[in-house]
C-alpha cells in the first residue's frame, strides 16, 4: 500500500487497542488504494497474532492467503450489473449472523463500490448497521460518499483517502511495478494522484503519441491550411480523439502554469520542452479555450474532421506574441 500513513495509523491503533468500530466508510478517489487498505484492515482484524500488519503465519492469515476466509465476507456488484442489489446485502447479513470460525470470534464484511447500492440495498444495510449481527465489522468502500444515504453515512466511521502526491505514485511505479524512472515520471504526472489511474494509462500513447502530437501542434503556425487539414484528417481517424484533446489541454495548461509561475510551476509535460521558450500564458489560455470549444462541439456530434480542422486552423493563427 502506498501513502495514507495517517489513515493506516488510525486503523492499526483501533485494532491494537481493541477498539475497532462496527462500521467504517473508506472513501476517496478511485485507484488510490482504498480496497487494498480495507483488505489489509480485515486481515489485521482477523489475524490471531496481531502487530503492525497481519502476521502472515497464523491460521487466519494462512486461510486468507488461500483466497477464501469463512469470516470475511466480500460484497461487490456482479460483473454484468451496474447496481449492487439488495439480495447481496441480505446474503451478507446471513453470513455475518453465522458463528465466526476464527479464535477471535469476529467477522468482517467489505462492501466494495458501496455507492452502487440502490435504495433498497441501502435500507437493508441500515438495519445491519443499527443491529450488527454478533461481533462483526463492516467496511464500506466507495469513490463518492455523497451517493450514500445520510442515515448510512452517519453510522459509519469515515476514513477518507486523499489523492497521492505525484512523487509517491512515481516511487511506487518504479519500486513495485518495475517502471523505468523516465516512464514513471510521465505516468505519475498524468495519474491525478491515483496509482490505479497510473497503471491503467495507455503508456505507449503517453510516451510516444503524446510527444508526437504536441510537436505536430507546435508546428502548425506558419504551416498554412494544408498542415492543419492533414493533422485533422489523421486525428479524426483515431479511436480515442478525447485522449488526444486531453493531451492538448494538458499541454496548454502547462503553458499557462509556466507563464504564471516560471520555474516553480509543476508541469505535466515536463519531459517535452525547454518551457522557458514557451509562448505567454495568455496565448496558452486562448488555446485552452479553443480546445474546450472543440470538446463541446464533438459532444454535440459535430463532424469530427471538420471540428478538428477548425481547431487546428485557429491554433495555427494564434499570435505567439500575445
Ligand atoms: Zn496472522
Coordinates of C-alpha atoms in Angstrom, one line a residue, residues 83-231:
X83 CA -26.3 -1.8 -9.3
X84 CA -25.5 -3.6 -6.1
X85 CA -28.7 -5.4 -5.4
X86 CA -30.4 -5.8 -2.0
X87 CA -30.2 -9.6 -2.3
X88 CA -26.4 -9.3 -1.9
X89 CA -26.8 -7.3 1.3
X90 CA -29.2 -10.0 2.6
X91 CA -26.8 -12.8 1.9
X92 CA -24.1 -10.8 3.6
X93 CA -26.3 -10.4 6.7
X94 CA -26.9 -14.1 6.8
X95 CA -23.2 -14.9 6.5
X96 CA -22.4 -12.4 9.3
X97 CA -25.0 -14.0 11.5
X98 CA -23.2 -17.3 11.4
X99 CA -20.8 -18.1 14.2
X100 CA -17.3 -17.0 13.5
X101 CA -14.8 -19.8 12.8
X102 CA -11.7 -18.0 13.9
X103 CA -10.5 -17.9 17.5
X104 CA -11.2 -14.1 17.8
X105 CA -14.9 -14.7 17.1
X106 CA -15.0 -11.7 14.7
X107 CA -16.4 -11.5 11.2
X108 CA -15.6 -8.8 8.7
X109 CA -17.6 -7.7 5.6
X110 CA -16.2 -5.5 2.9
X111 CA -18.7 -3.8 0.6
X112 CA -16.8 -2.8 -2.5
X113 CA -18.2 0.1 -4.6
X114 CA -20.7 0.9 -1.9
X115 CA -22.1 3.8 -3.9
X116 CA -23.6 1.3 -6.3
X117 CA -26.1 0.1 -3.7
X118 CA -29.6 1.1 -4.7
X119 CA -32.1 2.5 -2.2
X120 CA -33.4 -1.0 -1.2
X121 CA -29.9 -2.2 -0.6
X122 CA -29.1 0.8 1.5
X123 CA -32.2 0.4 3.6
X124 CA -31.3 -3.2 4.2
X125 CA -27.8 -2.2 5.1
X126 CA -29.1 0.4 7.5
X127 CA -30.8 -2.3 9.6
X128 CA -27.5 -4.3 9.8
X129 CA -25.7 -1.1 10.8
X130 CA -28.3 -0.5 13.6
X131 CA -28.1 -4.0 14.9
X132 CA -24.8 -5.6 13.8
X133 CA -25.1 -9.4 14.0
X134 CA -22.7 -10.8 16.5
X135 CA -19.2 -9.4 16.6
X136 CA -18.9 -8.0 13.1
X137 CA -17.1 -5.2 11.4
X138 CA -18.4 -3.6 8.2
X139 CA -16.2 -1.7 5.8
X140 CA -17.8 0.2 3.0
X141 CA -15.5 1.3 0.2
X142 CA -16.7 4.0 -2.1
X143 CA -15.5 6.6 -4.5
X144 CA -18.3 9.0 -4.0
X145 CA -19.7 9.2 -0.4
X146 CA -22.4 11.6 -1.5
X147 CA -24.3 8.9 -3.3
X148 CA -24.9 7.2 0.1
X149 CA -28.0 8.0 2.2
X150 CA -27.2 10.3 5.1
X151 CA -28.5 7.7 7.6
X152 CA -26.0 5.2 6.3
X153 CA -23.2 7.7 6.4
X154 CA -23.9 8.8 9.9
X155 CA -23.5 5.3 11.2
X156 CA -20.0 4.7 9.7
X157 CA -16.7 6.0 10.9
X158 CA -15.3 7.9 8.0
X159 CA -11.8 7.3 6.8
X160 CA -11.0 9.4 3.8
X161 CA -8.3 8.6 1.4
X162 CA -6.7 11.5 -0.5
X163 CA -5.1 11.6 -3.8
X164 CA -1.4 10.7 -3.7
X165 CA 1.4 13.0 -4.4
X166 CA 2.9 12.5 -7.9
X167 CA 6.2 11.7 -6.2
X168 CA 4.5 8.8 -4.3
X169 CA 2.9 7.4 -7.5
X170 CA 6.3 7.7 -9.2
X171 CA 8.1 5.8 -6.5
X172 CA 5.5 3.1 -6.4
X173 CA 5.7 2.7 -10.2
X174 CA 9.4 2.2 -10.0
X175 CA 9.6 0.1 -6.9
X176 CA 6.6 -2.1 -7.1
X177 CA 5.8 -2.2 -10.8
X178 CA 9.2 -2.2 -12.4
X179 CA 8.9 1.0 -14.5
X180 CA 11.9 3.0 -15.6
X181 CA 12.3 6.4 -13.8
X182 CA 11.5 8.3 -17.1
X183 CA 8.3 6.4 -17.8
X184 CA 7.3 6.5 -14.1
X185 CA 7.6 10.3 -14.1
X186 CA 5.4 10.7 -17.2
X187 CA 2.8 8.2 -15.9
X188 CA 2.8 9.8 -12.4
X189 CA 2.3 13.3 -13.9
X190 CA -0.9 12.1 -15.7
X191 CA -2.1 9.9 -12.8
X192 CA -4.2 12.5 -11.0
X193 CA -2.7 11.2 -7.8
X194 CA -4.0 7.7 -8.3
X195 CA -1.8 4.6 -8.7
X196 CA -4.8 2.8 -10.2
X197 CA -5.2 5.5 -12.9
X198 CA -1.4 5.5 -13.5
X199 CA -1.5 1.7 -14.1
X200 CA -4.5 2.0 -16.4
X201 CA -3.0 4.7 -18.6
X202 CA -2.0 4.0 -22.1
X203 CA 1.7 4.0 -21.7
X204 CA 2.6 3.8 -25.3
X205 CA 0.3 6.7 -26.2
X206 CA 1.8 8.8 -23.4
X207 CA 5.4 8.1 -24.2
X208 CA 5.1 8.1 -28.0
X209 CA 1.8 9.5 -29.3
X210 CA 1.8 12.5 -26.9
X211 CA 5.1 14.0 -27.8
X212 CA 4.4 13.4 -31.5
X213 CA 1.0 15.2 -31.2
X214 CA 2.4 18.1 -29.3
X215 CA 5.2 18.5 -31.8
X216 CA 2.7 18.5 -34.7
X217 CA 0.6 21.1 -33.0
X218 CA 3.6 23.3 -32.3
X219 CA 4.5 23.1 -35.9
X220 CA 1.1 24.4 -37.0
X221 CA 1.8 28.2 -37.1
X222 CA 3.2 29.1 -40.5
X223 CA 2.2 25.7 -42.0
X224 CA -1.0 27.1 -43.6
X225 CA -4.3 25.3 -44.0
X226 CA -2.8 22.2 -45.6
X227 CA -0.9 21.3 -42.5
X228 CA -3.9 21.9 -40.2
X229 CA -6.1 19.8 -42.6
X230 CA -3.6 16.9 -42.7
X231 CA -3.3 16.8 -38.9

